[in-house]
Amino acid sequence: MKSEEKRRREEGRRAGSELARVLEEALSKIKPTDAERRRLEKITAFLVDEVNREAKRRSVPARGILVGSAARDTWLSGQRDVDVFVMLPADFSDDALERAGMELARGVAKRVAERYEERYASHPYVHAWVRYESVFPAEGQWESDVYEVDIVPCFSVSSAAAIRSAVDRTPFHNEYVKRRIKGLEDEVRLLKQFLKGLEIYGAEHKTQGFSGYLCELLIIHYGSFLALLEDAAHWKFRTLIDIEQHGRYEIKGDEPLIVIDPVDPGRNVAAAVSVDSFAKFVDAARSFLENPSLEFFFPSERRELSREEFLEIVKKKGTDVVLVVFDAPDVVDDILFPQLRKALASISKLIERHGFRIFRREAAAVGRKAFFVFEMEVSELPSVRRHFGPPVTAEVHARRFKAKYAGTQMYIENGRYVAEIPRKYVDVVDLLKEELRACALGKHVSEAVARGYEVMRNEEIEFFEGLGKFFSKYFSSSVKG
Amino acid sequence: MKSEEKRRREEGRRAGSELARVLEEALSKIKPTDAERRRLEKITAFLVDEVNREAKRRSVPARGILVGSAARDTWLSGQRDVDVFVMLPADFSDDALERAGMELARGVAKRVAERYEERYASHPYVHAWVRYESVFPAEGQWESDVYEVDIVPCFSVSSAAAIRSAVDRTPFHNEYVKRRIKGLEDEVRLLKQFLKGLEIYGAEHKTQGFSGYLCELLIIHYGSFLALLEDAAHWKFRTLIDIEQHGRYEIKGDEPLIVIDPVDPGRNVAAAVSVDSFAKFVDAARSFLENPSLEFFFPSERRELSREEFLEIVKKKGTDVVLVVFDAPDVVDDILFPQLRKALASISKLIERHGFRIFRREAAAVGRKAFFVFEMEVSELPSVRRHFGPPVTAEVHARRFKAKYAGTQMYIENGRYVAEIPRKYVDVVDLLKEELRACALGKHVSEAVARGYEVMRNEEIEFFEGLGKFFSKYFSSSVKG
């Protein structure tokens, strides 16, 4: 701690005492108390022992290790997440791993957890809720002190190059970070909270932001939160960070940020970071350095927008807000959001193909509802459209065109026939009611929409739980001046 | 005549008796009567003599010749146009030509014309109104039998290659046609009337169509009106016709039809024919051959559209008709129309640059008024627009952009800043009222507009003389099924 405190103070002086004050205050809110930390250390140690005891009991050649932010002391105050990995011999078959590993995990959960469930990522694992006082009854009550524990079986491979599934890599990340993070833990905490404030913390599809491991690597690389921001303020797209100087990563895709995994040079740790998450971070780094404030770490809660306020705003802007709402399919966000984004693009194409003009669009899921917002610049059109035919000199096509559109007003422009024909949809709402389902919506969204959906415009929009909050965010700036 | 009648009958049989009937009937309406022809021959002979007498009187080495359709007997019944050229020695200076030539022309006009005026094309000339019965009082009254006579001084050069001004070429055209047109005069008449029906007869800027000389050459080349139509039905853009096989014309510009001048291989007689005039002719040729009718030659008069009918049509179409009206500048059509077209293009750019969408546009001059019609697909827009800023990574520009648009709603899309800023014009009518004069309108249109103009939409539009007829044409097909 000592050296860290000193460094931050020095930086503080460089960046101005106001900056230092803000960082101190932010940290004071996110740094676990000693009591909090003691309890976490105690329960994590207990859980690892439990895994090992269970292994002995079943005479399975497995050992438990603690990974994740709990293992690196980079967790934020209030967090109660624990990741315990169950390392099994690399020569086990996948089935054997799954059977032995999961039985062991279940065994532990049954004994220590209030309740648990089995989940599946690239591998099956157990997610358990463990109440501190039920494990250590001696100590008094602690409000809502329930830890969420993942017990994850994996192969104990010799090197990260030899992994058999993504989870096998985690222990190597764990080792790498633990060996280097000492003294930088609070810097990681500041970064994580900063990203939370920007809503770009987390690598899942919904967020498309920065993972905890990525945060740790960035701090290891730059040495401090401020040093990172000062550099990020000048980042360009396709910034490449190669901590271990592997220099072997051939850049694929168009990822805006490339942070080569120290334990696996073929992998970009920042692959999940979208262009806009990247841009938000760069923009915020600059703004924060220019005038630092706690707002970045703890943005003030947005109040719900009332239906009346919503209508007032839309009236003032003169746009038309068209909402397509349906019951969110019962799938995890990591499956839902890629489909919502795909659908949004596909529906937008449909709308523009019919001549309407979109001002701004967004896809979202709030509570039990999923929806698309199309803020329209042009949502209604004339009842006719100009259909351009062949050049007059293209004899065969000309004959066909004139026969097909006989009866409509027809004239020649720039040597081609033009026919004024009825427009199929004069109102974007009708278009969406009729043809939404013809779009590429993705499996689950498509099924959900098939079960029924509503298309509403402006005053037709009924406000459901959370929509007011969504709009209050939608209608306010997402970058700080 | 004999042989001609025969040929047309044969063609008639080929093209079906209906076709023959239509051609016969059309011709019967446009072919001058013998009496009509006799009178024209008499007065033209008289006018040429007058020129020669006047020359002798003034002892100017000049001689008069009759040119134009009167000289070739390719004029239409009812026409009273006479072109007499005054040929002066090629060694005269331009001044000498102008002085001697115009004095002579004036002298003739003073003696024989009711009134005359001096006009100027590439050269000065006299335009005179000559009443038949005042020249030949012996013969009785003939209603409104006034001939419009152009008396045009020109250089009598040895060859078309040696001409000093465009008018010097005319006598050579005259010679060329006279030597070949015998027996084809009625074919030329049919073609001229057919083009009149399509409103593409005449090479002036307003019409951008087929000149009389071009009609004669086409008939000479194809041998008959029907043979021309049968070939034109298959014409492609950039059709080249080289009657004298000069083959020396290097194609410049993008003229759709190239007819090499037999007396001047460097010149395209069809240079004035616009793409749309060309296309209208090709389309009409096809339609006429498919079902021939007198309508092509004599389209039924269009009745005025009433203001109520106009509004009904616009309401039904759902477009907005915006009219920009001003007093037509006092210049000839050949100067006015190129400027109107230029202005139309420039104003259209202005409109689209501001986000409005034009459905169809047109420029016209009717009576004392000139105007632009913008039939709008989108004539009103939201009060905000999305202003796209620099990529977040462009640090300097980013700072400037954020400073400039501070206070507006701002967010990041695809890595760039977007600011929602007020739109300068939400209504195209306001835009045109404010900024029309900033467009490139051409000298005279610009001056006329500067004197004042009105911008009206739909029901605001006051119908002035001729507007109803314009709209009845505007809202009906200009190609036959």
Tab-separated table of C-alpha atoms in Angstrom, chain A residues 89-329:
chain	number	residue	atom	x	y	z
A	89	PRO	CA	-5.847	-33.743	-14.781
A	90	ALA	CA	-5.337	-32.773	-18.418
A	91	ASP	CA	-5.505	-36.430	-19.462
A	92	PHE	CA	-9.163	-36.649	-18.396
A	93	SER	CA	-11.666	-36.918	-21.197
A	94	ASP	CA	-14.185	-34.102	-21.593
A	95	ASP	CA	-16.849	-36.449	-20.257
A	96	ALA	CA	-14.742	-37.459	-17.294
A	97	LEU	CA	-14.039	-33.809	-16.529
A	98	GLU	CA	-17.665	-32.944	-16.772
A	99	ARG	CA	-18.814	-35.914	-14.657
A	100	ALA	CA	-16.147	-35.857	-11.934
A	101	GLY	CA	-15.842	-32.063	-11.916
A	102	MET	CA	-19.540	-31.363	-11.680
A	103	GLU	CA	-20.173	-34.070	-9.086
A	104	LEU	CA	-17.458	-32.521	-6.989
A	105	ALA	CA	-18.821	-29.028	-7.467
A	106	ARG	CA	-22.333	-30.186	-6.642
A	107	GLY	CA	-21.005	-31.939	-3.550
A	108	VAL	CA	-19.450	-28.722	-2.265
A	109	ALA	CA	-22.501	-26.630	-3.103
A	110	LYS	CA	-24.851	-29.079	-1.394
A	111	ARG	CA	-22.842	-28.837	1.792
A	112	VAL	CA	-22.160	-25.076	1.982
A	113	ALA	CA	-24.702	-23.243	-0.180
A	114	GLU	CA	-28.218	-22.038	0.610
A	115	ARG	CA	-29.080	-22.883	-2.959
A	116	TYR	CA	-27.263	-23.449	-6.241
A	117	GLU	CA	-27.903	-24.024	-9.900
A	118	GLU	CA	-25.971	-25.497	-12.786
A	119	ARG	CA	-25.003	-23.161	-15.558
A	120	TYR	CA	-23.246	-23.532	-18.833
A	121	ALA	CA	-20.798	-21.268	-20.620
A	122	SER	CA	-18.208	-23.016	-22.756
A	123	HIS	CA	-18.295	-25.615	-19.976
A	124	PRO	CA	-20.814	-26.565	-17.302
A	125	TYR	CA	-20.296	-25.095	-13.838
A	126	VAL	CA	-22.093	-24.554	-10.569
A	127	HIS	CA	-23.371	-21.185	-9.400
A	128	ALA	CA	-24.027	-21.175	-5.667
A	129	TRP	CA	-25.355	-18.666	-3.103
A	130	VAL	CA	-23.387	-18.981	0.123
A	131	ARG	CA	-24.417	-17.071	3.264
A	132	TYR	CA	-21.481	-16.026	5.399
A	133	GLU	CA	-23.118	-16.504	8.789
A	134	SER	CA	-24.387	-19.946	7.923
A	135	VAL	CA	-20.764	-20.964	7.294
A	136	PHE	CA	-19.339	-19.062	10.237
A	137	PRO	CA	-22.269	-18.922	12.665
A	138	ALA	CA	-19.961	-17.794	15.466
A	139	GLU	CA	-19.790	-14.285	14.055
A	140	GLY	CA	-22.819	-12.041	14.232
A	141	GLN	CA	-25.259	-11.038	11.461
A	142	TRP	CA	-24.055	-8.971	8.511
A	143	GLU	CA	-26.788	-7.516	6.370
A	144	SER	CA	-27.334	-9.314	3.075
A	145	ASP	CA	-23.938	-10.961	3.270
A	146	VAL	CA	-24.524	-13.588	0.631
A	147	TYR	CA	-21.655	-14.499	-1.675
A	148	GLU	CA	-22.253	-15.615	-5.259
A	149	VAL	CA	-19.840	-18.418	-5.906
A	150	ASP	CA	-18.935	-19.960	-9.260
A	151	ILE	CA	-17.393	-23.420	-8.952
A	152	VAL	CA	-15.867	-24.162	-12.352
A	153	PRO	CA	-14.215	-27.454	-13.368
A	154	CYS	CA	-11.303	-27.094	-15.774
A	155	PHE	CA	-8.260	-28.932	-17.089
A	156	SER	CA	-4.962	-28.360	-15.347
A	157	VAL	CA	-2.882	-27.958	-18.496
A	158	SER	CA	0.875	-27.400	-18.574
A	159	SER	CA	0.715	-24.108	-20.522
A	160	ALA	CA	-1.845	-21.646	-21.866
A	161	ALA	CA	-0.898	-22.895	-25.321
A	162	ALA	CA	-2.213	-26.321	-24.382
A	163	ILE	CA	-5.674	-25.297	-23.183
A	164	ARG	CA	-8.629	-27.456	-24.183
A	165	SER	CA	-11.327	-24.890	-23.447
A	166	ALA	CA	-11.502	-21.179	-22.738
A	167	VAL	CA	-11.898	-21.716	-18.995
A	168	ASP	CA	-8.538	-23.500	-18.843
A	169	ARG	CA	-6.909	-20.186	-19.607
A	170	THR	CA	-8.209	-18.499	-16.460
A	171	PRO	CA	-5.690	-20.011	-14.026
A	172	PHE	CA	-2.865	-18.675	-16.201
A	173	HIS	CA	-4.415	-15.203	-16.263
A	174	ASN	CA	-4.718	-15.505	-12.511
A	175	GLU	CA	-1.039	-16.391	-12.073
A	176	TYR	CA	0.103	-13.676	-14.454
A	177	VAL	CA	-1.860	-10.920	-12.747
A	178	LYS	CA	-1.158	-12.010	-9.178
A	179	ARG	CA	2.572	-11.875	-9.810
A	180	ARG	CA	2.395	-8.242	-11.014
A	181	ILE	CA	-0.595	-6.476	-9.487
A	182	LYS	CA	0.774	-5.992	-5.983
A	183	GLY	CA	0.517	-2.333	-5.059
A	184	LEU	CA	-1.708	-1.484	-8.030
A	185	GLU	CA	-4.986	-2.909	-6.723
A	186	ASP	CA	-6.567	0.467	-5.993
A	187	GLU	CA	-5.624	1.700	-9.466
A	188	VAL	CA	-7.578	-1.212	-10.920
A	189	ARG	CA	-10.510	-0.358	-8.669
A	190	LEU	CA	-10.524	3.259	-9.885
A	191	LEU	CA	-10.475	2.092	-13.503
A	192	LYS	CA	-13.286	-0.425	-12.967
A	193	GLN	CA	-15.495	2.179	-11.296
A	194	PHE	CA	-14.671	4.754	-13.960
A	195	LEU	CA	-15.795	2.279	-16.629
A	196	LYS	CA	-18.921	1.425	-14.636
A	197	GLY	CA	-19.780	5.114	-14.605
A	198	LEU	CA	-19.508	5.074	-18.383
A	199	GLU	CA	-21.483	1.830	-18.600
A	200	ILE	CA	-18.678	0.133	-20.487
A	201	TYR	CA	-17.413	-2.197	-17.758
A	202	GLY	CA	-17.794	-5.835	-18.776
A	203	ALA	CA	-17.050	-7.841	-21.906
A	204	GLU	CA	-20.535	-9.277	-22.362
A	205	HIS	CA	-22.409	-8.565	-25.597
A	206	LYS	CA	-24.835	-6.164	-23.990
A	207	THR	CA	-22.014	-3.896	-22.806
A	208	GLN	CA	-19.245	-4.593	-25.338
A	209	GLY	CA	-16.839	-3.057	-22.858
A	210	PHE	CA	-13.721	-3.748	-20.789
A	211	SER	CA	-13.374	-7.006	-18.817
A	212	GLY	CA	-11.882	-7.141	-15.326
A	213	TYR	CA	-8.805	-8.933	-16.667
A	214	LEU	CA	-8.384	-6.214	-19.323
A	215	CYS	CA	-8.539	-3.559	-16.586
A	216	GLU	CA	-5.814	-5.317	-14.660
A	217	LEU	CA	-3.579	-5.627	-17.718
A	218	LEU	CA	-4.026	-1.951	-18.622
A	219	ILE	CA	-3.026	-0.915	-15.095
A	220	ILE	CA	-0.045	-3.301	-15.112
A	221	HIS	CA	1.016	-1.796	-18.443
A	222	TYR	CA	0.589	1.873	-17.552
A	223	GLY	CA	1.420	1.651	-13.866
A	224	SER	CA	-1.533	3.778	-12.735
A	225	PHE	CA	-5.091	4.870	-13.521
A	226	LEU	CA	-3.972	8.415	-14.348
A	227	ALA	CA	-1.091	7.307	-16.566
A	228	LEU	CA	-3.610	5.191	-18.466
A	229	LEU	CA	-6.055	8.100	-18.896
A	230	GLU	CA	-3.275	10.436	-19.959
A	231	ASP	CA	-2.288	8.039	-22.711
A	232	ALA	CA	-5.839	7.010	-23.633
A	233	ALA	CA	-6.620	10.683	-24.235
A	234	HIS	CA	-4.423	10.366	-27.336
A	235	TRP	CA	-5.403	6.849	-28.422
A	236	LYS	CA	-6.141	6.261	-32.081
A	237	PHE	CA	-8.320	3.474	-33.442
A	238	ARG	CA	-6.407	0.165	-33.612
A	239	THR	CA	-4.196	1.015	-30.650
A	240	LEU	CA	-2.029	-1.997	-29.947
A	241	ILE	CA	-0.711	-2.889	-26.488
A	242	ASP	CA	1.732	-5.775	-26.303
A	243	ILE	CA	2.858	-5.955	-22.680
A	244	GLU	CA	5.113	-8.957	-23.094
A	245	GLN	CA	6.447	-7.788	-26.455
A	246	HIS	CA	5.174	-10.950	-28.123
A	247	GLY	CA	4.606	-8.973	-31.292
A	248	ARG	CA	3.118	-12.107	-32.801
A	249	TYR	CA	-0.536	-11.098	-32.920
A	250	GLU	CA	-1.712	-10.680	-36.533
A	251	ILE	CA	-4.457	-8.084	-36.367
A	252	LYS	CA	-7.740	-9.419	-37.701
A	253	GLY	CA	-11.179	-7.857	-37.736
A	254	ASP	CA	-11.432	-4.145	-37.030
A	255	GLU	CA	-11.134	-4.121	-33.267
A	256	PRO	CA	-10.419	-0.557	-32.123
A	257	LEU	CA	-8.222	-1.719	-29.247
A	258	ILE	CA	-5.808	-4.636	-29.314
A	259	VAL	CA	-4.314	-5.822	-26.026
A	260	ILE	CA	-2.338	-8.980	-26.626
A	261	ASP	CA	-2.921	-11.631	-23.987
A	262	PRO	CA	0.394	-12.093	-22.166
A	263	VAL	CA	-0.351	-15.769	-21.661
A	264	ASP	CA	-1.689	-16.363	-25.201
A	265	PRO	CA	-0.235	-14.088	-27.917
A	266	GLY	CA	-2.866	-15.216	-30.426
A	267	ARG	CA	-5.630	-13.593	-28.433
A	268	ASN	CA	-6.861	-9.983	-28.148
A	269	VAL	CA	-8.025	-9.442	-24.559
A	270	ALA	CA	-9.894	-6.333	-25.753
A	271	ALA	CA	-11.690	-8.125	-28.593
A	272	ALA	CA	-15.064	-7.403	-26.981
A	273	VAL	CA	-14.512	-3.623	-26.833
A	274	SER	CA	-16.734	-2.019	-29.481
A	275	VAL	CA	-15.798	1.086	-31.419
A	276	ASP	CA	-18.239	3.155	-29.364
A	277	SER	CA	-17.092	1.758	-26.008
A	278	PHE	CA	-13.554	2.565	-27.057
A	279	ALA	CA	-14.569	6.052	-28.163
A	280	LYS	CA	-16.519	6.708	-24.955
A	281	PHE	CA	-13.466	5.798	-22.925
A	282	VAL	CA	-11.114	8.012	-24.951
A	283	ASP	CA	-13.572	10.915	-24.786
A	284	ALA	CA	-14.125	10.475	-21.051
A	285	ALA	CA	-10.391	10.217	-20.373
A	286	ARG	CA	-9.937	13.621	-21.981
A	287	SER	CA	-12.920	15.219	-20.270
A	288	PHE	CA	-11.995	13.822	-16.890
A	289	LEU	CA	-8.420	15.112	-17.119
A	290	GLU	CA	-9.724	18.525	-18.185
A	291	ASN	CA	-12.161	18.810	-15.334
A	292	PRO	CA	-12.165	15.882	-12.959
A	293	SER	CA	-15.329	15.149	-11.035
A	294	LEU	CA	-16.931	12.338	-9.075
A	295	GLU	CA	-19.722	12.373	-11.672
A	296	PHE	CA	-17.557	10.201	-13.906
A	297	PHE	CA	-17.356	7.479	-11.264
A	298	PHE	CA	-20.843	7.911	-9.822
A	299	PRO	CA	-23.172	9.535	-12.349
A	300	SER	CA	-26.256	10.932	-10.656
A	301	GLU	CA	-29.262	8.658	-11.069
A	302	ARG	CA	-31.441	9.690	-14.002
A	303	ARG	CA	-35.047	10.308	-13.092
A	304	GLU	CA	-37.844	8.682	-15.077
A	305	LEU	CA	-39.218	10.719	-17.970
A	306	SER	CA	-43.000	11.034	-17.752
A	307	ARG	CA	-45.158	10.333	-20.788
A	308	GLU	CA	-46.044	14.038	-20.906
A	309	GLU	CA	-42.397	15.122	-20.802
A	310	PHE	CA	-41.611	12.600	-23.515
A	311	LEU	CA	-44.339	13.956	-25.787
A	312	GLU	CA	-43.216	17.510	-25.135
A	313	ILE	CA	-39.666	16.712	-26.194
A	314	VAL	CA	-40.781	14.912	-29.358
A	315	LYS	CA	-43.130	17.750	-30.250
A	316	LYS	CA	-40.329	20.258	-29.780
A	317	LYS	CA	-37.898	18.250	-31.910
A	318	GLY	CA	-40.473	17.636	-34.615
A	319	THR	CA	-39.375	14.057	-35.102
A	320	ASP	CA	-41.668	11.021	-34.867
A	321	VAL	CA	-40.720	8.352	-32.372
A	322	VAL	CA	-41.875	4.919	-33.530
A	323	LEU	CA	-41.588	2.119	-30.986
A	324	VAL	CA	-41.647	-1.590	-31.824
A	325	VAL	CA	-42.249	-3.545	-28.610
A	326	PHE	CA	-42.461	-7.263	-27.841
A	327	ASP	CA	-41.924	-9.632	-24.920
A	328	ALA	CA	-38.202	-10.294	-24.575
A	329	PRO	CA	-37.381	-13.903	-25.449
